[in-house]
Amino acid sequence: MTRLSGDQVRTGLKRGLARCAGRRPAPGATVLIYHRVGGGTRDELDLPADRFADQLDALPTGSVVSLDTALDRLDGADRTPSVVLTFDDGFADVYDNAWPQLRDRGLPFTLYLASGMVGGTMHWEGSTGTSSGAPALTWDQLAEMHGSGLLTIGNHTRSHARPEALTEDELDAASDDIEKNLGVRPDHFAYTWGVPVPAMEHALRCRFRSAATGTLGRNLPGTDPIRLNRVPVRRTDPTEFFSAKLTGNLGPERAYAGAVRLGKKAGARA
């Protein structure tokens, strides 16, 4: 009997779960999380470039809006379905492989930048082995994307500080770097590892319009903008599972997350 690989198991499970998804676009803002595109690793956060292109093609026409547009709608109690594309960290392969696809389609996106990595390599305490040492974006690449009007630049701390090490100095240092090099001070923040830090919420509200978490969910009018929900995108997501992220109540996504948790408890590789 042929033994299935881990990737095949994940993809097969997701295809099955996707059959339970709704078909109508979900209300409010669905904020998708990307990290790497076309980096060539087996990391679940590193999408092949052709799969990323397929996902962009699968998005409903006119559904992608900037983060500020999505927030404006929520502020106005507008539940219109919308999609916000976000990238965390600042890997160079976003420029090499995602940016051409986004530029050619005219799609707005947000990049939460760990500013201390720019021009060097990606490395921080707790970073995964496949990502550690990968090339980072340069300021020239960031300037090109930002100058297009498509990129909203966000703060992701200077050093990709662990949640328990988040300080006002980390926030301000990253914003200072971005303002110095791109001429704009970021209005948005993303928590590292997606983990909210309640003790820092006052400092965040004083500095930013929004702060994005890794908490699975959509954003409807009344959502706290300092605790925006997001939806992850992974390398082994087949197109039908990706499409299910945009419809219904995220049942397939929640079921998959539950299966991963059970697998980890049983000692399986997630």
PDB file of C-alpha atoms in Angstrom:
ATOM      1  CA  MET A   1       0.000   0.000   0.000  1.00  0.00           C
ATOM      2  CA  THR A   2       1.303   3.421  -0.975  1.00  0.00           C
ATOM      3  CA  ARG A   3       1.751   5.671   2.026  1.00  0.00           C
ATOM      4  CA  LEU A   4       0.484   9.228   1.604  1.00  0.00           C
ATOM      5  CA  SER A   5       2.837  12.096   2.314  1.00  0.00           C
ATOM      6  CA  GLY A   6       2.060  14.701   4.932  1.00  0.00           C
ATOM      7  CA  ASP A   7       1.240  17.194   2.181  1.00  0.00           C
ATOM      8  CA  GLN A   8      -1.172  14.783   0.534  1.00  0.00           C
ATOM      9  CA  VAL A   9      -2.924  14.124   3.832  1.00  0.00           C
ATOM     10  CA  ARG A  10      -3.310  17.850   4.541  1.00  0.00           C
ATOM     11  CA  THR A  11      -4.539  18.650   1.049  1.00  0.00           C
ATOM     12  CA  GLY A  12      -6.974  15.728   0.990  1.00  0.00           C
ATOM     13  CA  LEU A  13      -8.401  16.680   4.367  1.00  0.00           C
ATOM     14  CA  LYS A  14      -8.870  20.268   3.226  1.00  0.00           C
ATOM     15  CA  ARG A  15     -10.633  19.196   0.024  1.00  0.00           C
ATOM     16  CA  GLY A  16     -13.058  17.145   2.069  1.00  0.00           C
ATOM     17  CA  LEU A  17     -13.709  19.956   4.516  1.00  0.00           C
ATOM     18  CA  ALA A  18     -14.240  22.455   1.698  1.00  0.00           C
ATOM     19  CA  ARG A  19     -17.321  20.523   0.595  1.00  0.00           C
ATOM     20  CA  CYS A  20     -19.022  21.762   3.766  1.00  0.00           C
ATOM     21  CA  ALA A  21     -18.408  25.428   2.998  1.00  0.00           C
ATOM     22  CA  GLY A  22     -21.089  27.917   2.163  1.00  0.00           C
ATOM     23  CA  ARG A  23     -21.317  29.429  -1.289  1.00  0.00           C
ATOM     24  CA  ARG A  24     -22.234  33.061  -0.621  1.00  0.00           C
ATOM     25  CA  PRO A  25     -19.568  35.681   0.107  1.00  0.00           C
ATOM     26  CA  ALA A  26     -19.335  36.238   3.846  1.00  0.00           C
ATOM     27  CA  PRO A  27     -20.205  39.694   5.197  1.00  0.00           C
ATOM     28  CA  GLY A  28     -17.607  42.089   6.521  1.00  0.00           C
ATOM     29  CA  ALA A  29     -13.855  42.098   5.999  1.00  0.00           C
ATOM     30  CA  THR A  30     -11.917  38.868   5.553  1.00  0.00           C
ATOM     31  CA  VAL A  31      -8.261  39.707   6.236  1.00  0.00           C
ATOM     32  CA  LEU A  32      -5.979  37.054   4.728  1.00  0.00           C
ATOM     33  CA  ILE A  33      -2.495  36.393   6.168  1.00  0.00           C
ATOM     34  CA  TYR A  34       0.391  35.603   3.834  1.00  0.00           C
ATOM     35  CA  HIS A  35       4.092  35.400   4.679  1.00  0.00           C
ATOM     36  CA  ARG A  36       6.197  34.063   1.794  1.00  0.00           C
ATOM     37  CA  VAL A  37       5.509  33.458  -1.910  1.00  0.00           C
ATOM     38  CA  GLY A  38       7.775  31.293  -4.041  1.00  0.00           C
ATOM     39  CA  GLY A  39      10.523  30.902  -1.447  1.00  0.00           C
ATOM     40  CA  GLY A  40      11.007  27.271  -2.430  1.00  0.00           C
ATOM     41  CA  THR A  41      10.749  25.773   1.056  1.00  0.00           C
ATOM     42  CA  ARG A  42       8.384  23.180   2.513  1.00  0.00           C
ATOM     43  CA  ASP A  43       7.177  25.630   5.147  1.00  0.00           C
ATOM     44  CA  GLU A  44       3.376  25.810   5.259  1.00  0.00           C
ATOM     45  CA  LEU A  45       3.680  29.618   5.215  1.00  0.00           C
ATOM     46  CA  ASP A  46       5.614  29.579   1.917  1.00  0.00           C
ATOM     47  CA  LEU A  47       3.219  29.405  -1.058  1.00  0.00           C
ATOM     48  CA  PRO A  48       4.386  28.410  -4.537  1.00  0.00           C
ATOM     49  CA  ALA A  49       4.099  31.411  -6.854  1.00  0.00           C
ATOM     50  CA  ASP A  50       1.704  29.654  -9.227  1.00  0.00           C
ATOM     51  CA  ARG A  51      -0.625  28.759  -6.357  1.00  0.00           C
ATOM     52  CA  PHE A  52      -0.634  32.363  -5.210  1.00  0.00           C
ATOM     53  CA  ALA A  53      -1.594  33.446  -8.739  1.00  0.00           C
ATOM     54  CA  ASP A  54      -4.417  30.889  -8.777  1.00  0.00           C
ATOM     55  CA  GLN A  55      -5.702  32.249  -5.480  1.00  0.00           C
ATOM     56  CA  LEU A  56      -5.745  35.799  -6.794  1.00  0.00           C
ATOM     57  CA  ASP A  57      -7.704  34.588  -9.809  1.00  0.00           C
ATOM     58  CA  ALA A  58     -10.185  32.860  -7.487  1.00  0.00           C
ATOM     59  CA  LEU A  59     -11.011  36.067  -5.618  1.00  0.00           C
ATOM     60  CA  PRO A  60     -14.420  37.521  -6.517  1.00  0.00           C
ATOM     61  CA  THR A  61     -14.096  40.453  -8.910  1.00  0.00           C
ATOM     62  CA  GLY A  62     -13.896  43.742  -7.050  1.00  0.00           C
ATOM     63  CA  SER A  63     -13.709  42.111  -3.625  1.00  0.00           C
ATOM     64  CA  VAL A  64     -10.152  43.157  -2.733  1.00  0.00           C
ATOM     65  CA  VAL A  65      -9.888  46.504  -0.964  1.00  0.00           C
ATOM     66  CA  SER A  66      -7.212  48.301   1.001  1.00  0.00           C
ATOM     67  CA  LEU A  67      -7.085  47.903   4.760  1.00  0.00           C
ATOM     68  CA  ASP A  68      -8.201  51.503   5.248  1.00  0.00           C
ATOM     69  CA  THR A  69     -11.175  51.030   2.918  1.00  0.00           C
ATOM     70  CA  ALA A  70     -12.214  47.932   4.862  1.00  0.00           C
ATOM     71  CA  LEU A  71     -11.942  49.845   8.145  1.00  0.00           C
ATOM     72  CA  ASP A  72     -13.918  52.769   6.714  1.00  0.00           C
ATOM     73  CA  ARG A  73     -16.709  50.349   5.815  1.00  0.00           C
ATOM     74  CA  LEU A  74     -16.722  48.830   9.292  1.00  0.00           C
ATOM     75  CA  ASP A  75     -16.792  52.283  10.855  1.00  0.00           C
ATOM     76  CA  GLY A  76     -19.836  53.054   8.717  1.00  0.00           C
ATOM     77  CA  ALA A  77     -21.648  49.829   9.726  1.00  0.00           C
ATOM     78  CA  ASP A  78     -21.229  48.559   6.153  1.00  0.00           C
ATOM     79  CA  ARG A  79     -21.239  44.736   5.995  1.00  0.00           C
ATOM     80  CA  THR A  80     -20.284  44.555   2.308  1.00  0.00           C
ATOM     81  CA  PRO A  81     -18.121  41.449   1.730  1.00  0.00           C
ATOM     82  CA  SER A  82     -14.506  42.447   1.203  1.00  0.00           C
ATOM     83  CA  VAL A  83     -11.056  40.860   1.197  1.00  0.00           C
ATOM     84  CA  VAL A  84      -7.872  42.438   2.534  1.00  0.00           C
ATOM     85  CA  LEU A  85      -4.526  40.919   1.517  1.00  0.00           C
ATOM     86  CA  THR A  86      -1.819  41.165   4.181  1.00  0.00           C
ATOM     87  CA  PHE A  87       1.775  39.946   4.330  1.00  0.00           C
ATOM     88  CA  ASP A  88       3.792  39.626   7.536  1.00  0.00           C
ATOM     89  CA  ASP A  89       7.515  40.149   8.145  1.00  0.00           C
ATOM     90  CA  GLY A  90       9.046  41.416   4.884  1.00  0.00           C
ATOM     91  CA  PHE A  91      10.536  38.511   2.912  1.00  0.00           C
ATOM     92  CA  ALA A  92      12.203  39.442  -0.380  1.00  0.00           C
ATOM     93  CA  ASP A  93      10.238  36.786  -2.259  1.00  0.00           C
ATOM     94  CA  VAL A  94       7.109  38.909  -1.747  1.00  0.00           C
ATOM     95  CA  TYR A  95       8.699  41.460  -4.080  1.00  0.00           C
ATOM     96  CA  ASP A  96      10.052  38.818  -6.469  1.00  0.00           C
ATOM     97  CA  ASN A  97       6.947  36.678  -6.791  1.00  0.00           C
ATOM     98  CA  ALA A  98       3.864  38.286  -5.237  1.00  0.00           C
ATOM     99  CA  TRP A  99       4.389  41.904  -6.247  1.00  0.00           C
ATOM    100  CA  PRO A 100       4.295  41.308 -10.048  1.00  0.00           C
ATOM    101  CA  GLN A 101       0.986  39.458  -9.660  1.00  0.00           C
ATOM    102  CA  LEU A 102      -0.507  42.154  -7.438  1.00  0.00           C
ATOM    103  CA  ARG A 103       0.778  45.000  -9.622  1.00  0.00           C
ATOM    104  CA  ASP A 104      -0.525  43.500 -12.842  1.00  0.00           C
ATOM    105  CA  ARG A 105      -3.984  43.024 -11.301  1.00  0.00           C
ATOM    106  CA  GLY A 106      -3.989  46.401  -9.535  1.00  0.00           C
ATOM    107  CA  LEU A 107      -4.708  44.776  -6.167  1.00  0.00           C
ATOM    108  CA  PRO A 108      -4.062  46.737  -2.953  1.00  0.00           C
ATOM    109  CA  PHE A 109      -2.266  44.977  -0.107  1.00  0.00           C
ATOM    110  CA  THR A 110      -0.732  45.589   3.305  1.00  0.00           C
ATOM    111  CA  LEU A 111       2.742  44.531   4.394  1.00  0.00           C
ATOM    112  CA  TYR A 112       3.541  44.459   8.110  1.00  0.00           C
ATOM    113  CA  LEU A 113       7.279  45.086   8.194  1.00  0.00           C
ATOM    114  CA  ALA A 114       9.862  43.975  10.749  1.00  0.00           C
ATOM    115  CA  SER A 115      12.008  46.984   9.902  1.00  0.00           C
ATOM    116  CA  GLY A 116      15.268  45.816  11.425  1.00  0.00           C
ATOM    117  CA  MET A 117      15.581  43.034   8.838  1.00  0.00           C
ATOM    118  CA  VAL A 118      15.354  45.286   5.769  1.00  0.00           C
ATOM    119  CA  GLY A 119      18.337  44.904   3.474  1.00  0.00           C
ATOM    120  CA  GLY A 120      19.610  41.843   5.312  1.00  0.00           C
ATOM    121  CA  THR A 121      18.279  38.404   6.144  1.00  0.00           C
ATOM    122  CA  MET A 122      15.234  37.256   8.068  1.00  0.00           C
ATOM    123  CA  HIS A 123      16.132  36.028  11.519  1.00  0.00           C
ATOM    124  CA  TRP A 124      14.574  36.472  14.928  1.00  0.00           C
ATOM    125  CA  GLU A 125      14.215  34.551  18.136  1.00  0.00           C
ATOM    126  CA  GLY A 126      11.874  31.660  17.508  1.00  0.00           C
ATOM    127  CA  SER A 127      11.868  31.954  13.697  1.00  0.00           C
ATOM    128  CA  THR A 128      11.330  28.694  11.834  1.00  0.00           C
ATOM    129  CA  GLY A 129      14.320  26.930  10.353  1.00  0.00           C
ATOM    130  CA  THR A 130      13.083  27.223   6.780  1.00  0.00           C
ATOM    131  CA  SER A 131      12.617  30.977   7.054  1.00  0.00           C
ATOM    132  CA  SER A 132      15.657  31.891   9.111  1.00  0.00           C
ATOM    133  CA  GLY A 133      18.350  33.389   6.883  1.00  0.00           C
ATOM    134  CA  ALA A 134      16.060  34.042   3.903  1.00  0.00           C
ATOM    135  CA  PRO A 135      16.645  37.368   2.132  1.00  0.00           C
ATOM    136  CA  ALA A 136      14.665  40.362   3.360  1.00  0.00           C
ATOM    137  CA  LEU A 137      13.156  43.150   1.301  1.00  0.00           C
ATOM    138  CA  THR A 138      15.265  46.227   0.603  1.00  0.00           C
ATOM    139  CA  TRP A 139      14.158  49.817   1.105  1.00  0.00           C
ATOM    140  CA  ASP A 140      14.323  50.356  -2.672  1.00  0.00           C
ATOM    141  CA  GLN A 141      11.927  47.459  -3.249  1.00  0.00           C
ATOM    142  CA  LEU A 142       9.608  48.756  -0.567  1.00  0.00           C
ATOM    143  CA  ALA A 143       9.736  52.250  -2.054  1.00  0.00           C
ATOM    144  CA  GLU A 144       8.774  50.894  -5.479  1.00  0.00           C
ATOM    145  CA  MET A 145       5.778  49.017  -4.119  1.00  0.00           C
ATOM    146  CA  HIS A 146       4.694  51.869  -1.864  1.00  0.00           C
ATOM    147  CA  GLY A 147       5.088  54.413  -4.646  1.00  0.00           C
ATOM    148  CA  SER A 148       2.570  52.490  -6.749  1.00  0.00           C
ATOM    149  CA  GLY A 149      -0.212  53.426  -4.347  1.00  0.00           C
ATOM    150  CA  LEU A 150      -1.076  49.749  -3.879  1.00  0.00           C
ATOM    151  CA  LEU A 151       0.980  49.062  -0.754  1.00  0.00           C
ATOM    152  CA  THR A 152      -0.075  50.055   2.748  1.00  0.00           C
ATOM    153  CA  ILE A 153       2.969  49.698   4.977  1.00  0.00           C
ATOM    154  CA  GLY A 154       2.416  48.482   8.533  1.00  0.00           C
ATOM    155  CA  ASN A 155       4.497  48.129  11.687  1.00  0.00           C
ATOM    156  CA  HIS A 156       5.584  44.646  12.833  1.00  0.00           C
ATOM    157  CA  THR A 157       8.171  45.879  15.357  1.00  0.00           C
ATOM    158  CA  ARG A 158      11.835  46.432  14.513  1.00  0.00           C
ATOM    159  CA  SER A 159      13.194  43.080  15.714  1.00  0.00           C
ATOM    160  CA  HIS A 160      10.097  40.883  15.381  1.00  0.00           C
ATOM    161  CA  ALA A 161       9.971  41.040  19.178  1.00  0.00           C
ATOM    162  CA  ARG A 162       8.272  38.188  20.960  1.00  0.00           C
ATOM    163  CA  PRO A 163       4.851  39.163  22.362  1.00  0.00           C
ATOM    164  CA  GLU A 164       6.142  39.216  25.931  1.00  0.00           C
ATOM    165  CA  ALA A 165       8.963  41.546  24.840  1.00  0.00           C
ATOM    166  CA  LEU A 166       6.760  44.071  23.018  1.00  0.00           C
ATOM    167  CA  THR A 167       7.534  47.617  24.155  1.00  0.00           C
ATOM    168  CA  GLU A 168       6.764  51.153  23.087  1.00  0.00           C
ATOM    169  CA  ASP A 169      10.407  51.472  22.019  1.00  0.00           C
ATOM    170  CA  GLU A 170       9.974  48.534  19.604  1.00  0.00           C
ATOM    171  CA  LEU A 171       6.880  50.150  18.131  1.00  0.00           C
ATOM    172  CA  ASP A 172       8.448  53.568  17.762  1.00  0.00           C
ATOM    173  CA  ALA A 173      11.748  52.273  16.398  1.00  0.00           C
ATOM    174  CA  ALA A 174       9.983  50.457  13.556  1.00  0.00           C
ATOM    175  CA  SER A 175       7.761  53.437  12.771  1.00  0.00           C
ATOM    176  CA  ASP A 176      10.818  55.721  12.800  1.00  0.00           C
ATOM    177  CA  ASP A 177      12.639  53.417  10.350  1.00  0.00           C
ATOM    178  CA  ILE A 178       9.663  53.365   7.997  1.00  0.00           C
ATOM    179  CA  GLU A 179       9.114  57.107   8.139  1.00  0.00           C
ATOM    180  CA  LYS A 180      12.809  57.815   7.537  1.00  0.00           C
ATOM    181  CA  ASN A 181      13.048  55.550   4.509  1.00  0.00           C
ATOM    182  CA  LEU A 182       9.564  55.764   2.952  1.00  0.00           C
ATOM    183  CA  GLY A 183       8.329  59.150   4.152  1.00  0.00           C
ATOM    184  CA  VAL A 184       5.199  57.776   5.786  1.00  0.00           C
ATOM    185  CA  ARG A 185       4.463  56.815   9.379  1.00  0.00           C
ATOM    186  CA  PRO A 186       2.463  53.578   9.577  1.00  0.00           C
ATOM    187  CA  ASP A 187      -1.124  53.676  10.803  1.00  0.00           C
ATOM    188  CA  HIS A 188      -1.421  49.918  11.243  1.00  0.00           C
ATOM    189  CA  PHE A 189       0.280  47.217  13.300  1.00  0.00           C
ATOM    190  CA  ALA A 190       0.341  43.410  13.395  1.00  0.00           C
ATOM    191  CA  TYR A 191       1.140  41.484  16.572  1.00  0.00           C
ATOM    192  CA  THR A 192       4.118  39.142  16.156  1.00  0.00           C
ATOM    193  CA  TRP A 193       2.992  35.500  16.102  1.00  0.00           C
ATOM    194  CA  GLY A 194      -0.524  36.953  15.980  1.00  0.00           C
ATOM    195  CA  VAL A 195      -0.676  37.056  19.778  1.00  0.00           C
ATOM    196  CA  PRO A 196      -2.510  40.060  21.312  1.00  0.00           C
ATOM    197  CA  VAL A 197      -0.736  41.870  24.144  1.00  0.00           C
ATOM    198  CA  PRO A 198      -3.431  43.422  26.364  1.00  0.00           C
ATOM    199  CA  ALA A 199      -0.912  45.419  28.381  1.00  0.00           C
ATOM    200  CA  MET A 200       0.131  47.260  25.211  1.00  0.00           C
ATOM    201  CA  GLU A 201      -3.329  48.086  23.890  1.00  0.00           C
ATOM    202  CA  HIS A 202      -3.348  51.650  25.184  1.00  0.00           C
ATOM    203  CA  ALA A 203       0.010  52.341  23.502  1.00  0.00           C
ATOM    204  CA  LEU A 204      -1.270  50.774  20.294  1.00  0.00           C
ATOM    205  CA  ARG A 205      -4.471  52.838  20.270  1.00  0.00           C
ATOM    206  CA  CYS A 206      -2.377  55.985  20.678  1.00  0.00           C
ATOM    207  CA  ARG A 207      -0.233  55.111  17.657  1.00  0.00           C
ATOM    208  CA  PHE A 208      -2.284  53.108  15.175  1.00  0.00           C
ATOM    209  CA  ARG A 209      -5.694  52.911  13.576  1.00  0.00           C
ATOM    210  CA  SER A 210      -5.648  49.124  13.733  1.00  0.00           C
ATOM    211  CA  ALA A 211      -3.742  46.145  15.084  1.00  0.00           C
ATOM    212  CA  ALA A 212      -4.093  42.725  13.474  1.00  0.00           C
ATOM    213  CA  THR A 213      -4.045  39.481  15.442  1.00  0.00           C
ATOM    214  CA  GLY A 214      -3.754  35.885  14.329  1.00  0.00           C
ATOM    215  CA  THR A 215      -7.172  35.092  15.788  1.00  0.00           C
ATOM    216  CA  LEU A 216      -9.287  33.242  13.250  1.00  0.00           C
ATOM    217  CA  GLY A 217     -12.394  35.141  12.250  1.00  0.00           C
ATOM    218  CA  ARG A 218     -13.978  37.816  10.111  1.00  0.00           C
ATOM    219  CA  ASN A 219     -14.423  41.474  10.953  1.00  0.00           C
ATOM    220  CA  LEU A 220     -17.911  42.952  11.179  1.00  0.00           C
ATOM    221  CA  PRO A 221     -19.069  46.397  12.265  1.00  0.00           C
ATOM    222  CA  GLY A 222     -18.294  46.672  15.958  1.00  0.00           C
ATOM    223  CA  THR A 223     -15.059  44.667  15.758  1.00  0.00           C
ATOM    224  CA  ASP A 224     -12.356  46.244  17.926  1.00  0.00           C
ATOM    225  CA  PRO A 225      -9.842  47.636  15.384  1.00  0.00           C
ATOM    226  CA  ILE A 226      -7.003  46.906  17.822  1.00  0.00           C
ATOM    227  CA  ARG A 227      -7.926  43.222  17.678  1.00  0.00           C
ATOM    228  CA  LEU A 228      -8.636  42.565  14.030  1.00  0.00           C
ATOM    229  CA  ASN A 229      -9.248  38.930  13.136  1.00  0.00           C
ATOM    230  CA  ARG A 230      -7.446  37.287  10.233  1.00  0.00           C
ATOM    231  CA  VAL A 231      -7.538  34.085   8.193  1.00  0.00           C
ATOM    232  CA  PRO A 232      -4.294  32.213   7.423  1.00  0.00           C
ATOM    233  CA  VAL A 233      -3.293  30.964   3.983  1.00  0.00           C
ATOM    234  CA  ARG A 234      -1.040  27.901   3.782  1.00  0.00           C
ATOM    235  CA  ARG A 235       1.043  26.141   1.161  1.00  0.00           C
ATOM    236  CA  THR A 236      -1.143  23.022   1.079  1.00  0.00           C
ATOM    237  CA  ASP A 237      -4.457  24.877   0.705  1.00  0.00           C
ATOM    238  CA  PRO A 238      -6.141  23.594  -2.478  1.00  0.00           C
ATOM    239  CA  THR A 239      -8.134  26.166  -4.442  1.00  0.00           C
ATOM    240  CA  GLU A 240     -11.501  24.971  -3.137  1.00  0.00           C
ATOM    241  CA  PHE A 241     -10.298  25.257   0.470  1.00  0.00           C
ATOM    242  CA  PHE A 242      -8.914  28.717  -0.243  1.00  0.00           C
ATOM    243  CA  SER A 243     -12.270  29.742  -1.715  1.00  0.00           C
ATOM    244  CA  ALA A 244     -13.992  28.455   1.435  1.00  0.00           C
ATOM    245  CA  LYS A 245     -12.054  31.057   3.431  1.00  0.00           C
ATOM    246  CA  LEU A 246     -14.225  33.711   1.785  1.00  0.00           C
ATOM    247  CA  THR A 247     -17.656  32.155   2.351  1.00  0.00           C
ATOM    248  CA  GLY A 248     -19.813  30.950   5.208  1.00  0.00           C
ATOM    249  CA  ASN A 249     -18.736  30.896   8.830  1.00  0.00           C
ATOM    250  CA  LEU A 250     -15.175  29.560   8.329  1.00  0.00           C
ATOM    251  CA  GLY A 251     -16.347  26.077   9.306  1.00  0.00           C
ATOM    252  CA  PRO A 252     -13.750  24.249   7.156  1.00  0.00           C
ATOM    253  CA  GLU A 253     -10.954  26.461   8.483  1.00  0.00           C
ATOM    254  CA  ARG A 254     -12.003  25.905  12.091  1.00  0.00           C
ATOM    255  CA  ALA A 255     -12.333  22.162  11.557  1.00  0.00           C
ATOM    256  CA  TYR A 256      -8.862  21.974  10.029  1.00  0.00           C
ATOM    257  CA  ALA A 257      -7.374  23.966  12.914  1.00  0.00           C
ATOM    258  CA  GLY A 258      -9.046  21.539  15.313  1.00  0.00           C
ATOM    259  CA  ALA A 259      -7.600  18.558  13.449  1.00  0.00           C
ATOM    260  CA  VAL A 260      -4.115  20.091  13.626  1.00  0.00           C
ATOM    261  CA  ARG A 261      -4.464  20.613  17.373  1.00  0.00           C
ATOM    262  CA  LEU A 262      -5.524  17.003  17.858  1.00  0.00           C
ATOM    263  CA  GLY A 263      -2.638  15.809  15.701  1.00  0.00           C
ATOM    264  CA  LYS A 264      -0.152  17.783  17.762  1.00  0.00           C
ATOM    265  CA  LYS A 265      -1.558  16.366  20.961  1.00  0.00           C
ATOM    266  CA  ALA A 266      -1.159  12.871  19.511  1.00  0.00           C
ATOM    267  CA  GLY A 267       2.438  13.620  18.583  1.00  0.00           C
ATOM    268  CA  ALA A 268       1.875  13.851  14.852  1.00  0.00           C
ATOM    269  CA  ARG A 269       3.580  16.431  12.676  1.00  0.00           C
ATOM    270  CA  ALA A 270       1.069  19.224  11.975  1.00  0.00           C
TER     271      ALA A 270
END
